[in-house]
Tab-separated table of C-alpha atoms and ligand atoms in Angstrom:
chain	number	residue	atom	x	y	z
A	4	MET	CA	99.151	123.343	111.848
A	5	LYS	CA	99.706	121.321	108.733
A	6	LEU	CA	97.281	122.968	106.306
A	7	GLU	CA	98.039	126.670	106.740
A	8	GLY	CA	97.521	128.629	103.493
A	9	LYS	CA	95.425	125.854	101.902
A	10	VAL	CA	91.797	126.106	100.818
A	11	ALA	CA	89.600	122.996	101.083
A	12	LEU	CA	86.147	122.389	99.614
A	13	ILE	CA	84.115	119.645	101.292
A	14	THR	CA	80.888	118.593	99.579
A	15	GLY	CA	77.988	117.796	101.899
A	16	SER	CA	79.588	119.622	104.817
A	17	GLY	CA	76.344	120.934	106.312
A	18	GLN	CA	76.170	117.891	108.607
A	19	GLY	CA	77.600	114.517	109.596
A	20	ILE	CA	81.031	113.384	108.452
A	21	GLY	CA	81.332	116.373	106.079
A	22	ARG	CA	80.931	118.886	108.888
A	23	GLY	CA	83.437	116.969	111.029
A	24	ILE	CA	85.970	117.107	108.198
A	25	ALA	CA	85.387	120.823	107.565
A	26	VAL	CA	85.996	121.689	111.217
A	27	ARG	CA	89.027	119.398	111.517
A	28	LEU	CA	90.721	120.807	108.407
A	29	ALA	CA	90.057	124.320	109.726
A	30	LYS	CA	91.764	123.341	113.011
A	31	GLU	CA	94.757	122.315	110.903
A	32	GLY	CA	94.830	125.843	109.441
A	33	ALA	CA	92.900	125.477	106.165
A	34	ASP	CA	90.304	127.956	104.946
A	35	ILE	CA	87.075	126.156	104.136
A	36	ILE	CA	84.458	126.182	101.390
A	37	VAL	CA	81.335	124.635	102.898
A	38	ASP	CA	79.067	122.966	100.349
A	39	ASP	CA	75.546	121.725	100.930
A	40	ARG	CA	72.443	121.229	98.770
A	41	ALA	CA	71.138	124.576	99.960
A	42	ASP	CA	72.768	127.564	101.582
A	43	ASP	CA	70.570	127.207	104.638
A	44	SER	CA	70.991	127.085	108.410
A	45	ARG	CA	72.904	123.759	108.250
A	46	ALA	CA	75.614	125.127	105.980
A	47	GLN	CA	75.730	128.405	107.898
A	48	GLU	CA	76.223	126.525	111.194
A	49	THR	CA	79.269	124.759	109.782
A	50	LEU	CA	80.590	128.080	108.464
A	51	ALA	CA	80.106	129.666	111.887
A	52	GLU	CA	82.249	126.896	113.443
A	53	ILE	CA	84.981	127.546	110.854
A	54	LYS	CA	84.948	131.280	111.530
A	55	ALA	CA	84.982	130.712	115.307
A	56	LEU	CA	88.312	128.928	114.741
A	57	GLY	CA	89.670	132.110	113.121
A	58	ARG	CA	89.660	130.708	109.586
A	59	ARG	CA	88.155	132.201	106.436
A	60	GLY	CA	85.252	130.421	104.786
A	61	CYS	CA	82.229	130.647	102.507
A	62	VAL	CA	79.236	128.592	101.425
A	63	VAL	CA	78.526	127.194	97.947
A	64	SER	CA	75.390	125.231	97.161
A	65	GLY	CA	73.500	123.208	94.585
A	66	ASP	CA	72.463	119.609	93.965
A	67	ILE	CA	75.750	117.885	93.069
A	68	GLY	CA	73.826	115.139	91.265
A	69	GLN	CA	73.721	117.485	88.253
A	70	SER	CA	77.008	118.077	86.457
A	71	ASP	CA	76.269	121.767	85.732
A	72	ASN	CA	76.051	122.315	89.462
A	73	ASP	CA	79.354	120.510	90.030
A	74	ARG	CA	81.140	122.928	87.695
A	75	HIS	CA	79.316	125.836	89.317
A	76	ILE	CA	80.290	124.769	92.851
A	77	ILE	CA	83.984	124.706	91.947
A	78	ALA	CA	83.796	128.017	90.025
A	79	ASP	CA	81.879	129.697	92.842
A	80	GLY	CA	84.350	128.416	95.450
A	81	ILE	CA	87.273	129.807	93.439
A	82	ALA	CA	85.449	133.115	92.895
A	83	GLN	CA	84.891	133.509	96.646
A	84	MET	CA	88.193	132.170	98.021
A	85	GLY	CA	90.612	132.702	95.130
A	86	ARG	CA	91.750	129.084	94.878
A	87	ILE	CA	91.081	125.486	95.946
A	88	ASP	CA	93.865	123.059	96.957
A	89	ILE	CA	91.953	120.167	98.525
A	90	LEU	CA	88.677	118.641	97.338
A	91	VAL	CA	86.835	116.232	99.634
A	92	ASN	CA	84.039	114.423	97.780
A	93	ASN	CA	81.939	113.618	100.796
A	94	ALA	CA	78.283	114.185	99.825
A	95	GLY	CA	76.460	110.873	99.643
A	96	VAL	CA	73.036	109.274	99.941
A	97	GLU	CA	71.711	105.737	100.388
A	98	ARG	CA	68.309	104.124	99.898
A	99	HIS	CA	67.150	100.843	101.426
A	100	ALA	CA	65.362	98.394	99.105
A	101	PRO	CA	65.736	94.750	98.093
A	102	PHE	CA	67.286	94.527	94.629
A	103	LEU	CA	64.014	93.387	93.013
A	104	GLU	CA	62.222	96.468	94.285
A	105	VAL	CA	64.763	99.202	93.503
A	106	THR	CA	63.085	101.989	91.518
A	107	GLU	CA	64.787	103.866	88.704
A	108	GLU	CA	64.233	107.037	90.666
A	109	ASP	CA	66.227	105.785	93.674
A	110	TYR	CA	68.890	104.267	91.411
A	111	ASP	CA	69.358	107.613	89.644
A	112	LEU	CA	69.443	109.565	92.894
A	113	VAL	CA	72.117	107.379	94.506
A	114	LEU	CA	74.313	107.057	91.420
A	115	ASP	CA	73.979	110.741	90.538
A	116	VAL	CA	74.953	112.058	93.957
A	117	ASN	CA	77.572	109.460	94.926
A	118	LEU	CA	79.254	108.930	91.551
A	119	ARG	CA	78.340	111.610	88.989
A	120	GLY	CA	78.805	114.285	91.662
A	121	ALA	CA	82.313	113.101	92.587
A	122	PHE	CA	83.203	112.597	88.906
A	123	PHE	CA	82.354	116.045	87.584
A	124	THR	CA	83.328	117.980	90.695
A	125	THR	CA	86.766	116.351	90.491
A	126	GLN	CA	86.956	117.080	86.747
A	127	ALA	CA	86.317	120.813	87.301
A	128	PHE	CA	88.748	120.882	90.250
A	129	ALA	CA	91.523	119.114	88.295
A	130	LYS	CA	91.126	121.587	85.400
A	131	HIS	CA	91.500	124.467	87.870
A	132	LEU	CA	94.717	123.016	89.326
A	133	ILE	CA	96.197	122.177	85.940
A	134	ASP	CA	95.361	125.676	84.564
A	135	ASP	CA	97.114	127.208	87.585
A	136	GLY	CA	100.003	124.708	87.442
A	137	ARG	CA	99.530	123.770	91.100
A	138	PRO	CA	99.436	120.368	92.851
A	139	GLY	CA	96.391	119.290	94.858
A	140	ARG	CA	94.547	116.599	96.760
A	141	VAL	CA	91.352	114.712	95.980
A	142	ILE	CA	89.922	112.680	98.872
A	143	ASN	CA	86.726	110.695	98.272
A	144	ILE	CA	84.627	109.575	101.205
A	145	SER	CA	83.768	106.097	100.016
A	146	SER	CA	82.644	103.262	102.307
A	147	VAL	CA	83.581	99.766	103.432
A	148	HIS	CA	80.899	98.968	100.843
A	149	GLU	CA	83.253	99.796	97.974
A	150	GLU	CA	84.495	96.277	98.791
A	151	LEU	CA	81.964	94.591	101.083
A	152	PRO	CA	78.437	93.574	99.966
A	153	PHE	CA	75.538	95.315	101.733
A	154	PRO	CA	72.297	93.460	100.951
A	155	ASN	CA	69.353	95.773	100.208
A	156	PHE	CA	71.662	98.618	99.207
A	157	SER	CA	72.601	97.667	95.625
A	158	PRO	CA	72.727	101.153	94.082
A	159	TYR	CA	74.808	102.351	97.051
A	160	CYS	CA	77.310	99.481	96.681
A	161	ALA	CA	77.443	99.988	92.912
A	162	SER	CA	78.217	103.682	93.421
A	163	LYS	CA	80.955	103.031	95.984
A	164	GLY	CA	82.515	100.207	93.951
A	165	ALA	CA	82.629	102.573	90.984
A	166	LEU	CA	84.149	105.278	93.173
A	167	LYS	CA	86.961	102.859	94.014
A	168	MET	CA	87.862	102.369	90.333
A	169	LEU	CA	87.372	106.055	89.548
A	170	MET	CA	89.860	106.881	92.315
A	171	ARG	CA	92.436	104.407	90.985
A	172	ASN	CA	92.066	105.650	87.424
A	173	LEU	CA	92.309	109.320	88.330
A	174	ALA	CA	95.276	108.689	90.628
A	175	VAL	CA	97.173	107.405	87.595
A	176	GLU	CA	95.906	110.031	85.134
A	177	LEU	CA	96.418	113.010	87.432
A	178	ALA	CA	99.741	111.982	89.015
A	179	PRO	CA	101.788	113.808	86.331
A	180	HIS	CA	100.089	117.025	87.497
A	181	GLY	CA	101.020	116.457	91.138
A	182	ILE	CA	97.433	115.651	92.102
A	183	THR	CA	96.944	112.722	94.481
A	184	VAL	CA	93.634	110.846	94.684
A	185	ASN	CA	92.654	108.557	97.567
A	186	ASN	CA	89.542	107.043	99.141
A	187	VAL	CA	88.655	107.059	102.812
A	188	ALA	CA	86.313	104.157	103.548
A	189	PRO	CA	84.304	104.567	106.754
A	190	GLY	CA	82.389	101.750	108.383
A	191	ALA	CA	79.421	102.429	110.650
A	192	ILE	CA	79.656	106.033	111.790
A	193	ALA	CA	77.094	107.757	114.015
A	194	THR	CA	75.666	110.373	111.604
A	195	PRO	CA	72.285	111.333	110.134
A	196	ILE	CA	72.682	108.767	107.291
A	197	ASN	CA	72.287	106.113	110.013
A	198	THR	CA	69.307	107.648	111.832
A	199	LYS	CA	67.177	104.514	111.445
A	200	LEU	CA	69.923	102.286	112.843
A	201	LEU	CA	70.682	104.667	115.714
A	202	ASN	CA	67.017	104.599	116.735
A	203	ASP	CA	66.786	100.802	116.755
A	204	PRO	CA	68.537	99.510	119.939
A	205	GLN	CA	68.448	95.842	118.861
A	206	LEU	CA	69.918	96.501	115.423
A	207	LEU	CA	72.512	98.805	116.948
A	208	GLN	CA	73.592	96.229	119.523
A	209	ARG	CA	73.936	93.505	116.862
A	210	LEU	CA	76.054	95.783	114.709
A	211	GLN	CA	78.285	96.824	117.612
A	212	GLN	CA	78.886	93.164	118.483
A	213	ASN	CA	80.061	92.709	114.933
A	214	ILE	CA	82.630	95.511	115.101
A	215	PRO	CA	85.934	94.358	116.658
A	216	LEU	CA	86.395	97.709	118.448
A	217	LYS	CA	82.785	97.355	119.735
A	218	ARG	CA	81.555	100.861	118.974
A	219	LEU	CA	80.323	102.988	116.116
A	220	GLY	CA	82.776	105.505	114.719
A	221	THR	CA	82.425	109.281	115.041
A	222	PRO	CA	82.839	111.986	112.380
A	223	ASP	CA	86.096	112.893	114.182
A	224	ASP	CA	87.470	109.384	113.627
A	225	VAL	CA	87.042	109.932	109.886
A	226	ALA	CA	88.162	113.562	109.900
A	227	GLY	CA	91.553	112.697	111.449
A	228	LEU	CA	92.353	110.415	108.534
A	229	VAL	CA	91.238	113.022	105.998
A	230	ALA	CA	93.444	115.643	107.695
A	231	PHE	CA	96.397	113.265	107.414
A	232	LEU	CA	95.737	112.576	103.709
A	233	ALA	CA	95.448	116.313	103.037
A	234	SER	CA	98.762	117.050	104.809
A	235	PRO	CA	102.352	116.938	103.528
A	236	ASP	CA	102.808	113.693	105.539
A	237	ALA	CA	100.761	111.981	102.805
A	238	ASP	CA	102.748	113.412	99.848
A	239	TYR	CA	103.625	109.945	98.548
A	240	ILE	CA	100.225	108.299	99.042
A	241	THR	CA	97.976	107.993	95.996
A	242	ALA	CA	95.603	105.384	94.520
A	243	ALA	CA	94.872	103.990	97.992
A	244	THR	CA	91.753	103.186	99.969
A	245	LEU	CA	92.243	103.649	103.710
A	246	TYR	CA	89.636	102.092	106.021
A	247	VAL	CA	88.333	103.681	109.203
A	248	ASP	CA	85.858	101.064	110.402
A	249	GLY	CA	86.912	99.671	113.809
A	250	GLY	CA	87.865	96.439	112.022
A	251	LEU	CA	84.308	95.785	110.740
A	252	MET	CA	85.371	94.801	107.263
A	253	ARG	CA	87.790	92.089	108.338
A	254	ASN	CA	85.696	90.535	111.073
A	255	TYR	CA	85.044	86.824	111.281
A	256	SER	CA	84.109	84.851	114.349
A	257	GLU	CA	82.576	81.448	115.086
A	258	GLN	CA	81.425	82.417	118.588
B	327	BGC	C1	76.584	103.122	105.280
B	327	BGC	C2	75.913	102.866	106.606
B	327	BGC	C3	76.324	101.498	107.159
B	327	BGC	C4	77.831	101.392	107.184
B	327	BGC	C5	78.311	100.021	107.667
B	327	BGC	C6	78.064	102.927	105.419
B	327	BGC	O1	78.672	103.120	104.191
B	327	BGC	O2	76.311	104.456	104.858
B	327	BGC	O3	74.525	102.901	106.434
B	327	BGC	O4	75.835	101.359	108.495
B	327	BGC	O5	78.340	101.613	105.885
B	327	BGC	O6	77.652	98.985	107.036
């Protein structure tokens, strides 16, 4: 077990990729702070899985789109578990709309959760590590769309593109404190964010044809990479985006 003695906080770990990461890091020996918008049955289900693995854990909650909540989530996690070593900025939302029809409300929601949330949660976490004089890991769950256009998802792409530059900047600024910062960029993963796609057989088949490995990814596919980045094996990796997308981003074919 590579993460024994470490405490990890994963935002948005009540479901989907976040839950997969929480469980995987627990299997590697980490104690887990589950975060979700509300401390409800979703968050408690993830916590129950952590505890069934014999790890310690707790739940923190609040809308991470508001910076006060970001500071609170970190402070509450430390209060309950004593420390945090690994922060996974996973919580994210997307809204479908052609650019000309995007409302300010949807723009604010997507940018606040995907970017502001990661920004201020990381700021509070970095202060905690620096105050304690300890190294740490920041892992952002970005997307292939930090690089690849996604028509009808402009706020989402803007948030993920910004998350790419935020990661690079923080990797440089925080390196002197022994804090590494990396992005994990999933492609199409079967999770609740893709409910519409998963319920549309034609759309799903077209997408799968477009993925060189010919299948959607699973939360476990993403979680394995996060576990690696959180482990000592990744000590010398910072300022990187690592893709977990079945080859989707690099695909080109004339057939
Ligand atoms: C989005 C999904 C999309 C996938 C591949 C992800 O970042 O959240 O909706 O299917 O990228 O395009």
